[in-house]
Amino acid sequence: MFFVKGDKMTYIPILVGKQGELKALNDLDNSLRNKIKPLIQIPSVAKKWEKTIGEPEPSKTIDQHINGMAEAITNAWGTEHPVILDGVFIEEEDFLDNGEEAFGVILSEANDCGLKVIPSVGLDRYVEYVDSVRIAAQRDGNGICLRLEPNDLENQAELHTLVEALLNEVGVKKTDVDLVLDYGAITDNMESILRAAIPAHIAALPGTSEWRSITFCASSFPKDLSKVSRNAMSESDRTEWMIWNWLRARGNLVRVPDFGDYAIQCPDLTELDPRIIRMSPNIRYTGELVWLLAKGEAYKRKKDNANSIPPAVQYPR
């Protein structure tokens, strides 16, 4: 963790709300929770893959998918500290059987569970989604999170107008908004470009000093571990962390942003076809300046002659 004594920064990890991530939040030391504000993305509906080649089908309905999700997040994070929820992965799903919008139901159930939920929105979300955010913001009084992407930030001519229109529609002021400048997946060769662009983006924000918080977020975590050799360890630069430390040390920014990343996951999630892809046990560890990556041997298919080495053997090895 990057915090030092007296540090007022807040860390925003952008996570997908699956079982592993929720368990990690549940296991988090209580002394760190007041310095972390997780942004949990509601996962998309899991796919069901047929034995023959073809497009996957949803494994469940959207009603079944969101059932109990608010309770699971509350159990993992607790009710003492705020958490940001984003429904971008389920935004295009059909309405529930009762005609309600899925993300709005999750927000309502989260509030019923006592969760201090902050709904997240962007400039290009569906009308029904924005309406759910508005209802939650007015009902719960916890403000909102606004995620701006590079295309939003580059469009400075329209940025002010679009942001003000959205805030007016939702009915919140900048002082009640956590602003996340989400640069998504980045590569090492983008570091110099971002060092030039980010200070300009921050300076061009409407009412830079008024926002409740501003966070720079990006991830250089590899999209996959294909470049890591079998039964080997490798390192990958944490470019986003280096950029943020450079921003923090500048001393002449209009406002120094907080830090966020995607933890040990690439932002560009891909659906892996288990009929084709063979998974390898792997360990991902966050070092001070690098990601430490270790990979074992791929699990064998049933039709392969050789037997797979069990995870209980591979992980200790």
mmCIF file of C-alpha atoms in Angstrom, residues 4-285:
data_model
loop_
_atom_site.group_PDB
_atom_site.id
_atom_site.type_symbol
_atom_site.label_atom_id
_atom_site.label_comp_id
_atom_site.label_asym_id
_atom_site.label_seq_id
_atom_site.Cartn_x
_atom_site.Cartn_y
_atom_site.Cartn_z
ATOM 1 C CA VAL A 4 2.406 7.102 4.517
ATOM 2 C CA LYS A 5 1.706 8.600 7.915
ATOM 3 C CA GLY A 6 -0.368 11.766 7.572
ATOM 4 C CA ASP A 7 -1.191 11.047 3.933
ATOM 5 C CA LYS A 8 -4.699 12.279 3.078
ATOM 6 C CA MET A 9 -4.869 10.513 -0.258
ATOM 7 C CA THR A 10 -7.646 8.009 -0.968
ATOM 8 C CA TYR A 11 -7.026 4.923 -3.073
ATOM 9 C CA ILE A 12 -9.745 3.889 -5.543
ATOM 10 C CA PRO A 13 -9.289 0.334 -6.832
ATOM 11 C CA ILE A 14 -11.602 -0.422 -9.754
ATOM 12 C CA LEU A 15 -12.753 -4.014 -9.297
ATOM 13 C CA VAL A 16 -15.237 -6.416 -10.831
ATOM 14 C CA GLY A 17 -17.581 -7.572 -8.086
ATOM 15 C CA LYS A 18 -16.878 -11.290 -8.339
ATOM 16 C CA GLN A 19 -16.317 -13.773 -5.540
ATOM 17 C CA GLY A 20 -12.521 -13.400 -5.407
ATOM 18 C CA GLU A 21 -12.578 -9.601 -5.331
ATOM 19 C CA LEU A 22 -15.292 -9.495 -2.675
ATOM 20 C CA LYS A 23 -13.369 -11.953 -0.519
ATOM 21 C CA ALA A 24 -10.277 -9.757 -0.828
ATOM 22 C CA LEU A 25 -12.285 -6.746 0.380
ATOM 23 C CA ASN A 26 -13.721 -8.792 3.228
ATOM 24 C CA ASP A 27 -10.205 -9.829 4.308
ATOM 25 C CA LEU A 28 -8.843 -6.271 4.152
ATOM 26 C CA ASP A 29 -7.414 -4.952 7.401
ATOM 27 C CA ASN A 30 -9.886 -2.590 9.062
ATOM 28 C CA SER A 31 -7.173 0.038 9.604
ATOM 29 C CA LEU A 32 -6.983 0.566 5.813
ATOM 30 C CA ARG A 33 -10.669 0.883 5.018
ATOM 31 C CA ASN A 34 -10.889 4.610 5.727
ATOM 32 C CA LYS A 35 -8.188 5.240 3.078
ATOM 33 C CA ILE A 36 -9.826 3.134 0.375
ATOM 34 C CA LYS A 37 -12.972 3.782 -1.630
ATOM 35 C CA PRO A 38 -13.508 0.754 -3.901
ATOM 36 C CA LEU A 39 -15.227 1.226 -7.228
ATOM 37 C CA ILE A 40 -17.006 -2.068 -7.765
ATOM 38 C CA GLN A 41 -18.285 -2.818 -11.257
ATOM 39 C CA ILE A 42 -21.293 -5.127 -11.269
ATOM 40 C CA PRO A 43 -20.117 -8.120 -13.336
ATOM 41 C CA SER A 44 -21.796 -9.060 -16.581
ATOM 42 C CA VAL A 45 -23.984 -12.140 -16.760
ATOM 43 C CA ALA A 46 -21.776 -15.223 -16.991
ATOM 44 C CA LYS A 47 -21.789 -17.073 -20.315
ATOM 45 C CA LYS A 48 -22.602 -20.730 -20.918
ATOM 46 C CA TRP A 49 -20.384 -22.440 -23.479
ATOM 47 C CA GLU A 50 -21.691 -25.365 -25.470
ATOM 48 C CA LYS A 51 -19.443 -28.336 -26.266
ATOM 49 C CA THR A 52 -19.447 -27.532 -29.969
ATOM 50 C CA ILE A 53 -18.125 -24.331 -31.493
ATOM 51 C CA GLY A 54 -20.653 -21.516 -31.401
ATOM 52 C CA GLU A 55 -21.551 -18.300 -29.625
ATOM 53 C CA PRO A 56 -22.069 -18.581 -25.852
ATOM 54 C CA GLU A 57 -25.458 -17.993 -24.276
ATOM 55 C CA PRO A 58 -26.267 -16.261 -20.964
ATOM 56 C CA SER A 59 -26.115 -18.776 -18.110
ATOM 57 C CA LYS A 60 -28.950 -17.063 -16.212
ATOM 58 C CA THR A 61 -31.478 -14.260 -16.459
ATOM 59 C CA ILE A 62 -30.670 -10.736 -15.318
ATOM 60 C CA ASP A 63 -33.130 -11.227 -12.437
ATOM 61 C CA GLN A 64 -31.202 -14.279 -11.273
ATOM 62 C CA HIS A 65 -27.874 -12.537 -11.852
ATOM 63 C CA ILE A 66 -28.469 -9.569 -9.568
ATOM 64 C CA ASN A 67 -30.306 -11.537 -6.882
ATOM 65 C CA GLY A 68 -28.365 -11.172 -3.621
ATOM 66 C CA MET A 69 -25.621 -9.041 -5.190
ATOM 67 C CA ALA A 70 -26.190 -5.987 -2.984
ATOM 68 C CA GLU A 71 -26.131 -8.170 0.118
ATOM 69 C CA ALA A 72 -22.900 -9.865 -0.987
ATOM 70 C CA ILE A 73 -21.165 -6.503 -1.515
ATOM 71 C CA THR A 74 -22.413 -5.245 1.846
ATOM 72 C CA ASN A 75 -21.145 -8.366 3.613
ATOM 73 C CA ALA A 76 -17.742 -7.928 1.968
ATOM 74 C CA TRP A 77 -17.259 -4.208 2.569
ATOM 75 C CA GLY A 78 -19.459 -3.389 5.556
ATOM 76 C CA THR A 79 -21.613 -0.367 6.245
ATOM 77 C CA GLU A 80 -19.119 1.992 7.885
ATOM 78 C CA HIS A 81 -17.272 3.279 4.815
ATOM 79 C CA PRO A 82 -18.591 4.412 1.401
ATOM 80 C CA VAL A 83 -18.249 2.314 -1.742
ATOM 81 C CA ILE A 84 -18.797 3.216 -5.400
ATOM 82 C CA LEU A 85 -20.960 0.943 -7.554
ATOM 83 C CA ASP A 86 -20.935 1.027 -11.355
ATOM 84 C CA GLY A 87 -23.368 -0.884 -13.564
ATOM 85 C CA VAL A 88 -21.635 -0.333 -16.892
ATOM 86 C CA PHE A 89 -21.379 -4.095 -17.580
ATOM 87 C CA ILE A 90 -25.123 -4.651 -17.132
ATOM 88 C CA GLU A 91 -26.307 -1.368 -18.631
ATOM 89 C CA GLU A 92 -27.440 -3.011 -21.869
ATOM 90 C CA GLU A 93 -29.309 -5.868 -20.192
ATOM 91 C CA ASP A 94 -33.083 -6.076 -20.531
ATOM 92 C CA PHE A 95 -35.289 -4.744 -17.775
ATOM 93 C CA LEU A 96 -36.190 -7.126 -14.962
ATOM 94 C CA ASP A 97 -39.371 -9.181 -15.174
ATOM 95 C CA ASN A 98 -41.170 -6.495 -13.141
ATOM 96 C CA GLY A 99 -40.071 -3.767 -15.587
ATOM 97 C CA GLU A 100 -37.429 -2.176 -13.351
ATOM 98 C CA GLU A 101 -33.914 -1.216 -14.430
ATOM 99 C CA ALA A 102 -31.371 -3.686 -13.001
ATOM 100 C CA PHE A 103 -28.768 -1.220 -11.695
ATOM 101 C CA GLY A 104 -31.448 0.850 -9.991
ATOM 102 C CA VAL A 105 -32.666 -2.240 -8.149
ATOM 103 C CA ILE A 106 -29.139 -3.032 -6.973
ATOM 104 C CA LEU A 107 -28.732 0.536 -5.683
ATOM 105 C CA SER A 108 -32.050 0.364 -3.859
ATOM 106 C CA GLU A 109 -31.251 -3.004 -2.279
ATOM 107 C CA ALA A 110 -27.780 -1.779 -1.296
ATOM 108 C CA ASN A 111 -29.350 1.160 0.513
ATOM 109 C CA ASP A 112 -31.754 -1.226 2.265
ATOM 110 C CA CYS A 113 -28.715 -3.244 3.425
ATOM 111 C CA GLY A 114 -27.215 -0.114 4.978
ATOM 112 C CA LEU A 115 -24.424 0.179 2.400
ATOM 113 C CA LYS A 116 -23.072 3.723 1.930
ATOM 114 C CA VAL A 117 -23.330 3.433 -1.814
ATOM 115 C CA ILE A 118 -22.158 6.051 -4.322
ATOM 116 C CA PRO A 119 -23.582 5.368 -7.811
ATOM 117 C CA SER A 120 -21.188 5.824 -10.717
ATOM 118 C CA VAL A 121 -22.108 7.353 -14.062
ATOM 119 C CA GLY A 122 -20.425 8.496 -17.270
ATOM 120 C CA LEU A 123 -21.261 10.995 -19.985
ATOM 121 C CA ASP A 124 -22.581 8.373 -22.418
ATOM 122 C CA ARG A 125 -24.821 6.159 -20.266
ATOM 123 C CA TYR A 126 -28.381 5.235 -21.206
ATOM 124 C CA VAL A 127 -31.227 7.484 -20.105
ATOM 125 C CA GLU A 128 -32.682 4.750 -17.874
ATOM 126 C CA TYR A 129 -29.309 4.227 -16.215
ATOM 127 C CA VAL A 130 -28.872 7.937 -15.496
ATOM 128 C CA ASP A 131 -32.386 8.018 -14.076
ATOM 129 C CA SER A 132 -31.478 5.214 -11.656
ATOM 130 C CA VAL A 133 -28.414 7.194 -10.559
ATOM 131 C CA ARG A 134 -30.547 10.296 -10.036
ATOM 132 C CA ILE A 135 -33.072 8.429 -7.898
ATOM 133 C CA ALA A 136 -30.324 6.880 -5.767
ATOM 134 C CA ALA A 137 -28.451 10.164 -5.334
ATOM 135 C CA GLN A 138 -31.586 11.987 -4.192
ATOM 136 C CA ARG A 139 -32.713 9.114 -1.942
ATOM 137 C CA ASP A 140 -29.397 8.194 -0.305
ATOM 138 C CA GLY A 141 -27.644 11.572 -0.154
ATOM 139 C CA ASN A 142 -24.160 10.100 -0.752
ATOM 140 C CA GLY A 143 -23.421 12.006 -3.956
ATOM 141 C CA ILE A 144 -22.210 10.304 -7.125
ATOM 142 C CA CYS A 145 -19.058 9.253 -8.947
ATOM 143 C CA LEU A 146 -18.423 10.619 -12.438
ATOM 144 C CA ARG A 147 -16.037 8.572 -14.598
ATOM 145 C CA LEU A 148 -14.464 10.534 -17.435
ATOM 146 C CA GLU A 149 -12.545 8.687 -20.145
ATOM 147 C CA PRO A 150 -9.775 10.047 -22.427
ATOM 148 C CA ASN A 151 -12.240 10.895 -25.202
ATOM 149 C CA ASP A 152 -14.265 12.974 -22.745
ATOM 150 C CA LEU A 153 -11.175 14.803 -21.490
ATOM 151 C CA GLU A 154 -9.830 15.546 -24.960
ATOM 152 C CA ASN A 155 -13.139 17.086 -26.006
ATOM 153 C CA GLN A 156 -12.548 20.239 -23.962
ATOM 154 C CA ALA A 157 -14.876 22.346 -26.107
ATOM 155 C CA GLU A 158 -17.911 20.323 -25.017
ATOM 156 C CA LEU A 159 -16.702 18.956 -21.665
ATOM 157 C CA HIS A 160 -18.054 21.785 -19.522
ATOM 158 C CA THR A 161 -21.451 21.723 -21.209
ATOM 159 C CA LEU A 162 -21.832 17.951 -21.008
ATOM 160 C CA VAL A 163 -20.721 17.745 -17.382
ATOM 161 C CA GLU A 164 -22.988 20.563 -16.242
ATOM 162 C CA ALA A 165 -25.941 19.055 -18.100
ATOM 163 C CA LEU A 166 -25.391 15.657 -16.458
ATOM 164 C CA LEU A 167 -24.987 17.096 -12.962
ATOM 165 C CA ASN A 168 -28.150 19.148 -13.409
ATOM 166 C CA GLU A 169 -30.017 16.069 -14.612
ATOM 167 C CA VAL A 170 -28.891 14.015 -11.623
ATOM 168 C CA GLY A 171 -29.403 16.945 -9.248
ATOM 169 C CA VAL A 172 -25.975 17.119 -7.573
ATOM 170 C CA LYS A 173 -23.261 19.733 -7.192
ATOM 171 C CA LYS A 174 -19.552 19.227 -7.858
ATOM 172 C CA THR A 175 -18.917 19.223 -4.113
ATOM 173 C CA ASP A 176 -20.900 15.967 -3.941
ATOM 174 C CA VAL A 177 -19.073 14.270 -6.824
ATOM 175 C CA ASP A 178 -16.041 11.966 -6.823
ATOM 176 C CA LEU A 179 -14.462 12.608 -10.214
ATOM 177 C CA VAL A 180 -12.477 9.694 -11.672
ATOM 178 C CA LEU A 181 -10.219 10.412 -14.641
ATOM 179 C CA ASP A 182 -10.151 6.871 -15.993
ATOM 180 C CA TYR A 183 -7.452 6.329 -18.609
ATOM 181 C CA GLY A 184 -8.078 2.577 -18.684
ATOM 182 C CA ALA A 185 -5.438 0.276 -20.134
ATOM 183 C CA ILE A 186 -2.105 1.974 -20.839
ATOM 184 C CA THR A 187 1.277 0.792 -22.086
ATOM 185 C CA ASP A 188 4.852 1.761 -21.246
ATOM 186 C CA ASN A 189 5.222 3.854 -24.399
ATOM 187 C CA MET A 190 2.250 5.990 -23.336
ATOM 188 C CA GLU A 191 3.990 7.343 -20.238
ATOM 189 C CA SER A 192 5.473 10.459 -21.866
ATOM 190 C CA ILE A 193 2.200 11.181 -23.683
ATOM 191 C CA LEU A 194 0.183 10.974 -20.472
ATOM 192 C CA ARG A 195 2.682 13.093 -18.543
ATOM 193 C CA ALA A 196 2.011 15.857 -21.039
ATOM 194 C CA ALA A 197 -1.753 15.339 -21.272
ATOM 195 C CA ILE A 198 -2.906 14.787 -17.690
ATOM 196 C CA PRO A 199 -1.876 18.174 -16.223
ATOM 197 C CA ALA A 200 -3.670 19.865 -19.135
ATOM 198 C CA HIS A 201 -6.753 17.709 -18.572
ATOM 199 C CA ILE A 202 -6.841 18.579 -14.868
ATOM 200 C CA ALA A 203 -6.390 22.288 -15.580
ATOM 201 C CA ALA A 204 -9.223 22.191 -18.134
ATOM 202 C CA LEU A 205 -11.763 20.593 -15.798
ATOM 203 C CA PRO A 206 -14.801 22.706 -14.974
ATOM 204 C CA GLY A 207 -14.395 24.017 -11.421
ATOM 205 C CA THR A 208 -11.261 21.994 -10.657
ATOM 206 C CA SER A 209 -11.196 22.955 -6.969
ATOM 207 C CA GLU A 210 -14.887 22.260 -6.385
ATOM 208 C CA TRP A 211 -15.059 18.477 -6.807
ATOM 209 C CA ARG A 212 -15.339 16.331 -3.659
ATOM 210 C CA SER A 213 -12.372 14.355 -4.970
ATOM 211 C CA ILE A 214 -10.409 13.903 -8.181
ATOM 212 C CA THR A 215 -8.663 10.615 -8.906
ATOM 213 C CA PHE A 216 -6.241 9.626 -11.658
ATOM 214 C CA CYS A 217 -6.822 5.999 -12.592
ATOM 215 C CA ALA A 218 -5.148 3.732 -15.137
ATOM 216 C CA SER A 219 -3.630 0.270 -15.441
ATOM 217 C CA SER A 220 -0.566 -1.096 -17.181
ATOM 218 C CA PHE A 221 -1.283 -4.653 -16.024
ATOM 219 C CA PRO A 222 -0.788 -7.063 -18.958
ATOM 220 C CA LYS A 223 -3.899 -8.113 -20.863
ATOM 221 C CA ASP A 224 -2.797 -11.721 -20.460
ATOM 222 C CA LEU A 225 0.234 -13.646 -19.226
ATOM 223 C CA SER A 226 1.194 -15.060 -22.604
ATOM 224 C CA LYS A 227 4.602 -13.342 -22.395
ATOM 225 C CA VAL A 228 5.399 -15.069 -19.096
ATOM 226 C CA SER A 229 7.211 -18.348 -19.702
ATOM 227 C CA ARG A 230 5.894 -21.601 -18.284
ATOM 228 C CA ASN A 231 7.102 -22.331 -14.752
ATOM 229 C CA ALA A 232 8.779 -18.922 -14.559
ATOM 230 C CA MET A 233 8.508 -15.486 -12.973
ATOM 231 C CA SER A 234 8.449 -12.143 -14.730
ATOM 232 C CA GLU A 235 8.159 -8.434 -13.921
ATOM 233 C CA SER A 236 6.096 -5.700 -15.561
ATOM 234 C CA ASP A 237 6.418 -1.966 -14.876
ATOM 235 C CA ARG A 238 3.608 -0.272 -12.970
ATOM 236 C CA THR A 239 3.530 2.667 -15.354
ATOM 237 C CA GLU A 240 0.358 4.163 -13.858
ATOM 238 C CA TRP A 241 2.030 4.289 -10.437
ATOM 239 C CA MET A 242 5.114 6.012 -11.853
ATOM 240 C CA ILE A 243 2.944 8.581 -13.627
ATOM 241 C CA TRP A 244 0.992 9.336 -10.461
ATOM 242 C CA ASN A 245 4.157 9.781 -8.389
ATOM 243 C CA TRP A 246 5.464 12.141 -11.047
ATOM 244 C CA LEU A 247 2.203 14.126 -10.918
ATOM 245 C CA ARG A 248 2.375 14.268 -7.156
ATOM 246 C CA ALA A 249 5.957 15.569 -7.200
ATOM 247 C CA ARG A 250 5.316 18.325 -9.770
ATOM 248 C CA GLY A 251 4.135 20.849 -7.218
ATOM 249 C CA ASN A 252 2.454 23.126 -9.786
ATOM 250 C CA LEU A 253 -0.768 21.248 -10.530
ATOM 251 C CA VAL A 254 -4.045 23.067 -10.065
ATOM 252 C CA ARG A 255 -5.027 20.074 -7.922
ATOM 253 C CA VAL A 256 -3.131 16.878 -7.112
ATOM 254 C CA PRO A 257 -5.355 13.868 -7.881
ATOM 255 C CA ASP A 258 -5.728 10.790 -5.719
ATOM 256 C CA PHE A 259 -4.587 7.438 -7.116
ATOM 257 C CA GLY A 260 -6.561 4.549 -8.551
ATOM 258 C CA ASP A 261 -5.869 1.426 -10.592
ATOM 259 C CA TYR A 262 -7.483 -1.860 -11.593
ATOM 260 C CA ALA A 263 -5.575 -3.938 -9.027
ATOM 261 C CA ILE A 264 -4.167 -7.137 -10.605
ATOM 262 C CA GLN A 265 -6.428 -7.066 -13.656
ATOM 263 C CA CYS A 266 -6.320 -5.469 -17.088
ATOM 264 C CA PRO A 267 -9.257 -3.076 -17.682
ATOM 265 C CA ASP A 268 -9.908 -4.650 -21.096
ATOM 266 C CA LEU A 269 -11.778 -7.757 -19.981
ATOM 267 C CA THR A 270 -12.138 -10.514 -22.553
ATOM 268 C CA GLU A 271 -14.388 -13.552 -22.689
ATOM 269 C CA LEU A 272 -12.157 -16.624 -22.798
ATOM 270 C CA ASP A 273 -13.518 -19.638 -24.640
ATOM 271 C CA PRO A 274 -12.768 -22.587 -22.306
ATOM 272 C CA ARG A 275 -13.065 -24.943 -25.295
ATOM 273 C CA ILE A 276 -9.955 -23.367 -26.806
ATOM 274 C CA ILE A 277 -8.016 -21.599 -24.047
ATOM 275 C CA ARG A 278 -6.172 -23.680 -21.460
ATOM 276 C CA MET A 279 -5.676 -21.827 -18.185
ATOM 277 C CA SER A 280 -2.422 -21.845 -16.229
ATOM 278 C CA PRO A 281 -2.162 -21.371 -12.465
ATOM 279 C CA ASN A 282 -0.671 -17.951 -11.837
ATOM 280 C CA ILE A 283 0.258 -15.586 -9.037
ATOM 281 C CA ARG A 284 0.033 -11.816 -9.399
ATOM 282 C CA TYR A 285 1.696 -9.612 -6.819
#
